[in-house]
Amino acid sequence: MSRPTKHAPERGDARNRLLEAARDIVRKQGFAATTVDDLCKAAGVTKGAFFHHFKSKDALGVAAANFWTDTTGAFFEGAPYHAPSDPFDRVLAYIAFRRAMITNDIPEFTCLVGTLVQEVHATAPEIRDAAGVSIFGHAETLEADIAAAIEVRGISPDGWTPQSLSRHFQTVIQGGFILAKAGNDPELARDALDHLDRYVRCLFGVHAVAYSGDPR
Amino acid sequence: MSRPTKHAPERGDARNRLLEAARDIVRKQGFAATTVDDLCKAAGVTKGAFFHHFKSKDALGVAAANFWTDTTGAFFEGAPYHAPSDPFDRVLAYIAFRRAMITNDIPEFTCLVGTLVQEVHATAPEIRDAAGVSIFGHAETLEADIAAAIEVRGISPDGWTPQSLSRHFQTVIQGGFILAKAGNDPELARDALDHLDRYVRCLFGVHAVAYSGDPR
DNA sequence: CATAATACCAACTGGTTGGTATGTATATTC
DNA sequence: GAATATACATACCAACCAGTTGGTATTATG
């Protein structure tokens, strides 16, 4: 009878429920504008539970960033863009996958750690660093495919490396989120990825084709 | 004897001093984390002055975004990247200029409205829209040069337009700021612009050359 | 089964926050 | 030069905020 369900808070659940609440609310409102009470209310727990699991609001911020790293890490690891046998196709499939992830609800597809770091980069180094690990760690997962694509396609990168390109992917993704927010239009985030797709094809000397929008 | 100096507050100065304080403090701390008292203290005025000029903190946010639009608009209009006679060179000069603006102090070169919109996009539509006007309005100033460069270079854009490319410039710039913050390293913002430079040369069929880093 | 640790909850607190009420010196208008 | 409007300053407030205190129910341990 101890089946953990999503909407019936159960003993031992509070920490995770708080982290999920942080993930959802911080993306909507930002970190500073989100109160501890907001999080407790959304998680269905009291402040006692909050400060039992996190020694401060900032500590929750660090934990939320790490939670993001873990959950998105597992999500991308299991994602279908790894399937193509050609490494360059995997790189393109990553971009298509990121594009397909963009829904109509902005807080739903935007990045928690990008939002976090924008706010706290100068005031909460521990949160900033946890966000950095998340972004640069995710970028790293692309490096091997990019390096393999360079080899397979027989190109000689001039002024860029697998690392710098993998980071540029994140740059374009994060920048696309900002434009989507500023224009209140998710399509702007898709446009960013279309330009990225074009850039990558260009770097690898592959002619751009009309973009289908289908990640498969 | 009524010479307005920068550090001796004078009658009639309060509004501008508050906007300058907002520009500087919000980029460091974010909007929600910046209190009205913070702004008053930095501007050397009292709360009475604040609420005389702005009916609420959110109203100051809108005014600060508009202030940013006006001041950066004038700054870019008078910037030297407009000098080259060839429009494509002007486009490259813009990128080089943006790159040269990146100093060692992150809050100094990052974008107020990018920071603002990330925080308030879903909670303060008026601030979000003012930020949108700023970003997309600035992007628009690049469209004519891009369009002229297309003509002069005789290329046929496939799947992109002067508007979408000018917006992608802002995407890369904003994304570069986020990575710079996450890595606590301004160089990451420069790397973003190097990739953008490479992309633009590729779109126009111009071979990339070793990047000098000098905007002239 | 006793002890102890864990996982919470309800009520409280002291400092902070955005905003207000009221007063006053200066500039503008008639 | 009287009246009015502008541009502030001072003092204050109710709501809110992160964090604490002191407790209880459950689980783990020996």
PDB file of N, CA and C in Angstrom, chain A residues 66-133:
ATOM      1  N   ASN A  66      21.393  20.634  -9.213  1.00  0.00           N
ATOM      2  CA  ASN A  66      21.916  19.269  -9.302  1.00  0.00           C
ATOM      3  C   ASN A  66      20.831  18.278  -9.714  1.00  0.00           C
ATOM      4  N   PHE A  67      19.642  18.508  -9.205  1.00  0.00           N
ATOM      5  CA  PHE A  67      18.491  17.683  -9.591  1.00  0.00           C
ATOM      6  C   PHE A  67      18.244  17.808 -11.096  1.00  0.00           C
ATOM      7  N   TRP A  68      18.336  19.022 -11.580  1.00  0.00           N
ATOM      8  CA  TRP A  68      18.196  19.285 -13.017  1.00  0.00           C
ATOM      9  C   TRP A  68      19.271  18.540 -13.810  1.00  0.00           C
ATOM     10  N   THR A  69      20.501  18.630 -13.343  1.00  0.00           N
ATOM     11  CA  THR A  69      21.607  17.921 -13.997  1.00  0.00           C
ATOM     12  C   THR A  69      21.308  16.427 -14.091  1.00  0.00           C
ATOM     13  N   ASP A  70      20.873  15.863 -12.989  1.00  0.00           N
ATOM     14  CA  ASP A  70      20.626  14.419 -12.940  1.00  0.00           C
ATOM     15  C   ASP A  70      19.459  14.006 -13.833  1.00  0.00           C
ATOM     16  N   THR A  71      18.339  14.718 -13.710  1.00  0.00           N
ATOM     17  CA  THR A  71      17.151  14.291 -14.443  1.00  0.00           C
ATOM     18  C   THR A  71      17.302  14.534 -15.944  1.00  0.00           C
ATOM     19  N   THR A  72      17.813  15.713 -16.312  1.00  0.00           N
ATOM     20  CA  THR A  72      17.989  15.958 -17.742  1.00  0.00           C
ATOM     21  C   THR A  72      19.095  15.068 -18.304  1.00  0.00           C
ATOM     22  N   GLY A  73      20.107  14.797 -17.482  1.00  0.00           N
ATOM     23  CA  GLY A  73      21.180  13.899 -17.927  1.00  0.00           C
ATOM     24  C   GLY A  73      20.641  12.540 -18.306  1.00  0.00           C
ATOM     25  N   ALA A  74      19.789  11.990 -17.458  1.00  0.00           N
ATOM     26  CA  ALA A  74      19.190  10.685 -17.743  1.00  0.00           C
ATOM     27  C   ALA A  74      18.272  10.769 -18.955  1.00  0.00           C
ATOM     28  N   PHE A  75      17.539  11.877 -19.030  1.00  0.00           N
ATOM     29  CA  PHE A  75      16.611  12.063 -20.151  1.00  0.00           C
ATOM     30  C   PHE A  75      17.344  12.084 -21.497  1.00  0.00           C
ATOM     31  N   PHE A  76      18.411  12.856 -21.564  1.00  0.00           N
ATOM     32  CA  PHE A  76      19.134  12.950 -22.839  1.00  0.00           C
ATOM     33  C   PHE A  76      19.890  11.665 -23.153  1.00  0.00           C
ATOM     34  N   GLU A  77      20.342  10.996 -22.114  1.00  0.00           N
ATOM     35  CA  GLU A  77      21.053   9.743 -22.337  1.00  0.00           C
ATOM     36  C   GLU A  77      20.143   8.707 -22.999  1.00  0.00           C
ATOM     37  N   GLY A  78      18.880   8.732 -22.618  1.00  0.00           N
ATOM     38  CA  GLY A  78      17.942   7.759 -23.168  1.00  0.00           C
ATOM     39  C   GLY A  78      17.217   8.240 -24.415  1.00  0.00           C
ATOM     40  N   ALA A  79      17.575   9.427 -24.892  1.00  0.00           N
ATOM     41  CA  ALA A  79      16.859  10.023 -26.023  1.00  0.00           C
ATOM     42  C   ALA A  79      17.264   9.366 -27.337  1.00  0.00           C
ATOM     43  N   PRO A  80      16.355   9.426 -28.334  1.00  0.00           N
ATOM     44  CA  PRO A  80      16.573   8.683 -29.592  1.00  0.00           C
ATOM     45  C   PRO A  80      17.617   9.294 -30.527  1.00  0.00           C
ATOM     46  N   TYR A  81      18.132  10.480 -30.201  1.00  0.00           N
ATOM     47  CA  TYR A  81      19.055  11.107 -31.167  1.00  0.00           C
ATOM     48  C   TYR A  81      20.400  10.392 -31.229  1.00  0.00           C
ATOM     49  N   HIS A  82      20.622   9.438 -30.316  1.00  0.00           N
ATOM     50  CA  HIS A  82      21.877   8.679 -30.345  1.00  0.00           C
ATOM     51  C   HIS A  82      21.838   7.537 -31.366  1.00  0.00           C
ATOM     52  N   ALA A  83      20.655   7.300 -31.925  1.00  0.00           N
ATOM     53  CA  ALA A  83      20.468   6.108 -32.754  1.00  0.00           C
ATOM     54  C   ALA A  83      21.272   6.081 -34.063  1.00  0.00           C
ATOM     55  N   PRO A  84      21.332   7.187 -34.823  1.00  0.00           N
ATOM     56  CA  PRO A  84      21.997   7.098 -36.136  1.00  0.00           C
ATOM     57  C   PRO A  84      23.417   6.543 -36.030  1.00  0.00           C
ATOM     58  N   SER A  85      23.800   5.755 -37.007  1.00  0.00           N
ATOM     59  CA  SER A  85      25.130   5.150 -36.955  1.00  0.00           C
ATOM     60  C   SER A  85      26.206   6.160 -37.342  1.00  0.00           C
ATOM     61  N   ASP A  86      25.858   7.121 -38.183  1.00  0.00           N
ATOM     62  CA  ASP A  86      26.824   8.142 -38.581  1.00  0.00           C
ATOM     63  C   ASP A  86      26.867   9.251 -37.515  1.00  0.00           C
ATOM     64  N   PRO A  87      28.060   9.560 -37.011  1.00  0.00           N
ATOM     65  CA  PRO A  87      28.164  10.544 -35.923  1.00  0.00           C
ATOM     66  C   PRO A  87      27.651  11.933 -36.323  1.00  0.00           C
ATOM     67  N   PHE A  88      27.867  12.315 -37.568  1.00  0.00           N
ATOM     68  CA  PHE A  88      27.355  13.617 -38.001  1.00  0.00           C
ATOM     69  C   PHE A  88      25.828  13.630 -37.974  1.00  0.00           C
ATOM     70  N   ASP A  89      25.228  12.506 -38.343  1.00  0.00           N
ATOM     71  CA  ASP A  89      23.768  12.409 -38.262  1.00  0.00           C
ATOM     72  C   ASP A  89      23.293  12.508 -36.812  1.00  0.00           C
ATOM     73  N   ARG A  90      24.092  11.975 -35.889  1.00  0.00           N
ATOM     74  CA  ARG A  90      23.717  12.087 -34.474  1.00  0.00           C
ATOM     75  C   ARG A  90      23.763  13.543 -34.021  1.00  0.00           C
ATOM     76  N   VAL A  91      24.747  14.265 -34.526  1.00  0.00           N
ATOM     77  CA  VAL A  91      24.852  15.681 -34.165  1.00  0.00           C
ATOM     78  C   VAL A  91      23.628  16.444 -34.672  1.00  0.00           C
ATOM     79  N   LEU A  92      23.267  16.192 -35.927  1.00  0.00           N
ATOM     80  CA  LEU A  92      22.077  16.840 -36.479  1.00  0.00           C
ATOM     81  C   LEU A  92      20.815  16.387 -35.737  1.00  0.00           C
ATOM     82  N   ALA A  93      20.807  15.117 -35.363  1.00  0.00           N
ATOM     83  CA  ALA A  93      19.630  14.579 -34.660  1.00  0.00           C
ATOM     84  C   ALA A  93      19.477  15.228 -33.294  1.00  0.00           C
ATOM     85  N   TYR A  94      20.612  15.560 -32.678  1.00  0.00           N
ATOM     86  CA  TYR A  94      20.541  16.274 -31.392  1.00  0.00           C
ATOM     87  C   TYR A  94      19.833  17.610 -31.580  1.00  0.00           C
ATOM     88  N   ILE A  95      20.245  18.345 -32.603  1.00  0.00           N
ATOM     89  CA  ILE A  95      19.640  19.659 -32.849  1.00  0.00           C
ATOM     90  C   ILE A  95      18.144  19.501 -33.141  1.00  0.00           C
ATOM     91  N   ALA A  96      17.814  18.509 -33.952  1.00  0.00           N
ATOM     92  CA  ALA A  96      16.398  18.270 -34.273  1.00  0.00           C
ATOM     93  C   ALA A  96      15.615  17.884 -33.025  1.00  0.00           C
ATOM     94  N   PHE A  97      16.262  17.113 -32.159  1.00  0.00           N
ATOM     95  CA  PHE A  97      15.604  16.687 -30.924  1.00  0.00           C
ATOM     96  C   PHE A  97      15.341  17.881 -30.021  1.00  0.00           C
ATOM     97  N   ARG A  98      16.350  18.734 -29.888  1.00  0.00           N
ATOM     98  CA  ARG A  98      16.175  19.930 -29.056  1.00  0.00           C
ATOM     99  C   ARG A  98      15.063  20.805 -29.620  1.00  0.00           C
ATOM    100  N   ARG A  99      14.987  20.838 -30.945  1.00  0.00           N
ATOM    101  CA  ARG A  99      13.945  21.640 -31.588  1.00  0.00           C
ATOM    102  C   ARG A  99      12.567  21.061 -31.293  1.00  0.00           C
ATOM    103  N   ALA A 100      12.479  19.744 -31.367  1.00  0.00           N
ATOM    104  CA  ALA A 100      11.186  19.084 -31.155  1.00  0.00           C
ATOM    105  C   ALA A 100      10.722  19.205 -29.706  1.00  0.00           C
ATOM    106  N   MET A 101      11.672  19.465 -28.805  1.00  0.00           N
ATOM    107  CA  MET A 101      11.311  19.604 -27.390  1.00  0.00           C
ATOM    108  C   MET A 101      10.593  20.914 -27.093  1.00  0.00           C
ATOM    109  N   ILE A 102      10.662  21.843 -28.018  1.00  0.00           N
ATOM    110  CA  ILE A 102      10.081  23.169 -27.781  1.00  0.00           C
ATOM    111  C   ILE A 102       8.575  23.120 -27.962  1.00  0.00           C
ATOM    112  N   THR A 103       7.850  23.251 -26.883  1.00  0.00           N
ATOM    113  CA  THR A 103       6.387  23.198 -26.914  1.00  0.00           C
ATOM    114  C   THR A 103       5.831  24.617 -26.999  1.00  0.00           C
ATOM    115  N   ASN A 104       4.562  24.749 -26.704  1.00  0.00           N
ATOM    116  CA  ASN A 104       3.962  26.083 -26.756  1.00  0.00           C
ATOM    117  C   ASN A 104       4.013  26.811 -25.422  1.00  0.00           C
ATOM    118  N   ASP A 105       4.397  26.080 -24.381  1.00  0.00           N
ATOM    119  CA  ASP A 105       4.426  26.672 -23.044  1.00  0.00           C
ATOM    120  C   ASP A 105       5.875  26.973 -22.659  1.00  0.00           C
ATOM    121  N   ILE A 106       6.218  28.243 -22.639  1.00  0.00           N
ATOM    122  CA  ILE A 106       7.610  28.641 -22.458  1.00  0.00           C
ATOM    123  C   ILE A 106       8.253  28.090 -21.176  1.00  0.00           C
ATOM    124  N   PRO A 107       7.606  28.258 -19.999  1.00  0.00           N
ATOM    125  CA  PRO A 107       8.274  27.739 -18.800  1.00  0.00           C
ATOM    126  C   PRO A 107       8.481  26.224 -18.831  1.00  0.00           C
ATOM    127  N   GLU A 108       7.755  25.553 -19.712  1.00  0.00           N
ATOM    128  CA  GLU A 108       7.836  24.101 -19.764  1.00  0.00           C
ATOM    129  C   GLU A 108       9.111  23.629 -20.468  1.00  0.00           C
ATOM    130  N   PHE A 109       9.557  24.373 -21.475  1.00  0.00           N
ATOM    131  CA  PHE A 109      10.715  23.889 -22.242  1.00  0.00           C
ATOM    132  C   PHE A 109      12.001  24.661 -21.957  1.00  0.00           C
ATOM    133  N   THR A 110      11.916  25.745 -21.205  1.00  0.00           N
ATOM    134  CA  THR A 110      13.137  26.515 -20.943  1.00  0.00           C
ATOM    135  C   THR A 110      13.974  25.860 -19.848  1.00  0.00           C
ATOM    136  N   CYS A 111      15.170  26.400 -19.677  1.00  0.00           N
ATOM    137  CA  CYS A 111      16.184  25.726 -18.871  1.00  0.00           C
ATOM    138  C   CYS A 111      16.265  26.301 -17.465  1.00  0.00           C
ATOM    139  N   LEU A 112      16.083  25.434 -16.477  1.00  0.00           N
ATOM    140  CA  LEU A 112      16.160  25.886 -15.086  1.00  0.00           C
ATOM    141  C   LEU A 112      17.495  26.529 -14.762  1.00  0.00           C
ATOM    142  N   VAL A 113      18.573  25.872 -15.123  1.00  0.00           N
ATOM    143  CA  VAL A 113      19.881  26.380 -14.704  1.00  0.00           C
ATOM    144  C   VAL A 113      20.279  27.640 -15.467  1.00  0.00           C
ATOM    145  N   GLY A 114      19.784  27.786 -16.688  1.00  0.00           N
ATOM    146  CA  GLY A 114      20.007  29.035 -17.406  1.00  0.00           C
ATOM    147  C   GLY A 114      19.322  30.194 -16.702  1.00  0.00           C
ATOM    148  N   THR A 115      18.092  29.956 -16.282  1.00  0.00           N
ATOM    149  CA  THR A 115      17.359  30.968 -15.530  1.00  0.00           C
ATOM    150  C   THR A 115      18.064  31.282 -14.215  1.00  0.00           C
ATOM    151  N   LEU A 116      18.440  30.224 -13.512  1.00  0.00           N
ATOM    152  CA  LEU A 116      19.114  30.389 -12.220  1.00  0.00           C
ATOM    153  C   LEU A 116      20.385  31.220 -12.355  1.00  0.00           C
ATOM    154  N   VAL A 117      21.236  30.831 -13.282  1.00  0.00           N
ATOM    155  CA  VAL A 117      22.559  31.458 -13.352  1.00  0.00           C
ATOM    156  C   VAL A 117      22.459  32.921 -13.778  1.00  0.00           C
ATOM    157  N   GLN A 118      21.467  33.221 -14.582  1.00  0.00           N
ATOM    158  CA  GLN A 118      21.277  34.617 -14.991  1.00  0.00           C
ATOM    159  C   GLN A 118      21.036  35.496 -13.774  1.00  0.00           C
ATOM    160  N   GLU A 119      20.291  34.975 -12.823  1.00  0.00           N
ATOM    161  CA  GLU A 119      19.950  35.754 -11.641  1.00  0.00           C
ATOM    162  C   GLU A 119      21.065  35.811 -10.609  1.00  0.00           C
ATOM    163  N   VAL A 120      21.716  34.688 -10.374  1.00  0.00           N
ATOM    164  CA  VAL A 120      22.550  34.576  -9.179  1.00  0.00           C
ATOM    165  C   VAL A 120      24.049  34.512  -9.452  1.00  0.00           C
ATOM    166  N   HIS A 121      24.441  34.683 -10.727  1.00  0.00           N
ATOM    167  CA  HIS A 121      25.850  34.460 -11.089  1.00  0.00           C
ATOM    168  C   HIS A 121      26.809  35.242 -10.208  1.00  0.00           C
ATOM    169  N   ALA A 122      26.409  36.435  -9.796  1.00  0.00           N
ATOM    170  CA  ALA A 122      27.346  37.263  -9.028  1.00  0.00           C
ATOM    171  C   ALA A 122      27.076  37.235  -7.533  1.00  0.00           C
ATOM    172  N   THR A 123      25.965  36.640  -7.140  1.00  0.00           N
ATOM    173  CA  THR A 123      25.583  36.732  -5.728  1.00  0.00           C
ATOM    174  C   THR A 123      25.559  35.380  -5.013  1.00  0.00           C
ATOM    175  N   ALA A 124      25.459  34.293  -5.759  1.00  0.00           N
ATOM    176  CA  ALA A 124      25.411  32.964  -5.142  1.00  0.00           C
ATOM    177  C   ALA A 124      26.326  32.018  -5.920  1.00  0.00           C
ATOM    178  N   PRO A 125      27.631  32.089  -5.658  1.00  0.00           N
ATOM    179  CA  PRO A 125      28.610  31.307  -6.425  1.00  0.00           C
ATOM    180  C   PRO A 125      28.321  29.813  -6.417  1.00  0.00           C
ATOM    181  N   GLU A 126      27.768  29.316  -5.331  1.00  0.00           N
ATOM    182  CA  GLU A 126      27.515  27.868  -5.262  1.00  0.00           C
ATOM    183  C   GLU A 126      26.417  27.446  -6.239  1.00  0.00           C
ATOM    184  N   ILE A 127      25.385  28.276  -6.351  1.00  0.00           N
ATOM    185  CA  ILE A 127      24.333  27.978  -7.328  1.00  0.00           C
ATOM    186  C   ILE A 127      24.888  28.146  -8.736  1.00  0.00           C
ATOM    187  N   ARG A 128      25.631  29.227  -8.936  1.00  0.00           N
ATOM    188  CA  ARG A 128      26.234  29.475 -10.250  1.00  0.00           C
ATOM    189  C   ARG A 128      27.085  28.288 -10.695  1.00  0.00           C
ATOM    190  N   ASP A 129      27.913  27.783  -9.800  1.00  0.00           N
ATOM    191  CA  ASP A 129      28.792  26.675 -10.168  1.00  0.00           C
ATOM    192  C   ASP A 129      28.004  25.406 -10.469  1.00  0.00           C
ATOM    193  N   ALA A 130      26.953  25.162  -9.685  1.00  0.00           N
ATOM    194  CA  ALA A 130      26.113  23.988  -9.959  1.00  0.00           C
ATOM    195  C   ALA A 130      25.444  24.123 -11.330  1.00  0.00           C
ATOM    196  N   ALA A 131      25.054  25.340 -11.686  1.00  0.00           N
ATOM    197  CA  ALA A 131      24.478  25.579 -13.014  1.00  0.00           C
ATOM    198  C   ALA A 131      25.538  25.380 -14.098  1.00  0.00           C
ATOM    199  N   GLY A 132      26.753  25.835 -13.801  1.00  0.00           N
ATOM    200  CA  GLY A 132      27.845  25.658 -14.756  1.00  0.00           C
ATOM    201  C   GLY A 132      28.126  24.194 -15.030  1.00  0.00           C
ATOM    202  N   VAL A 133      28.174  23.413 -13.992  1.00  0.00           N
ATOM    203  CA  VAL A 133      28.384  21.969 -14.147  1.00  0.00           C
ATOM    204  C   VAL A 133      27.297  21.378 -15.042  1.00  0.00           C
TER     205      VAL A 133
END
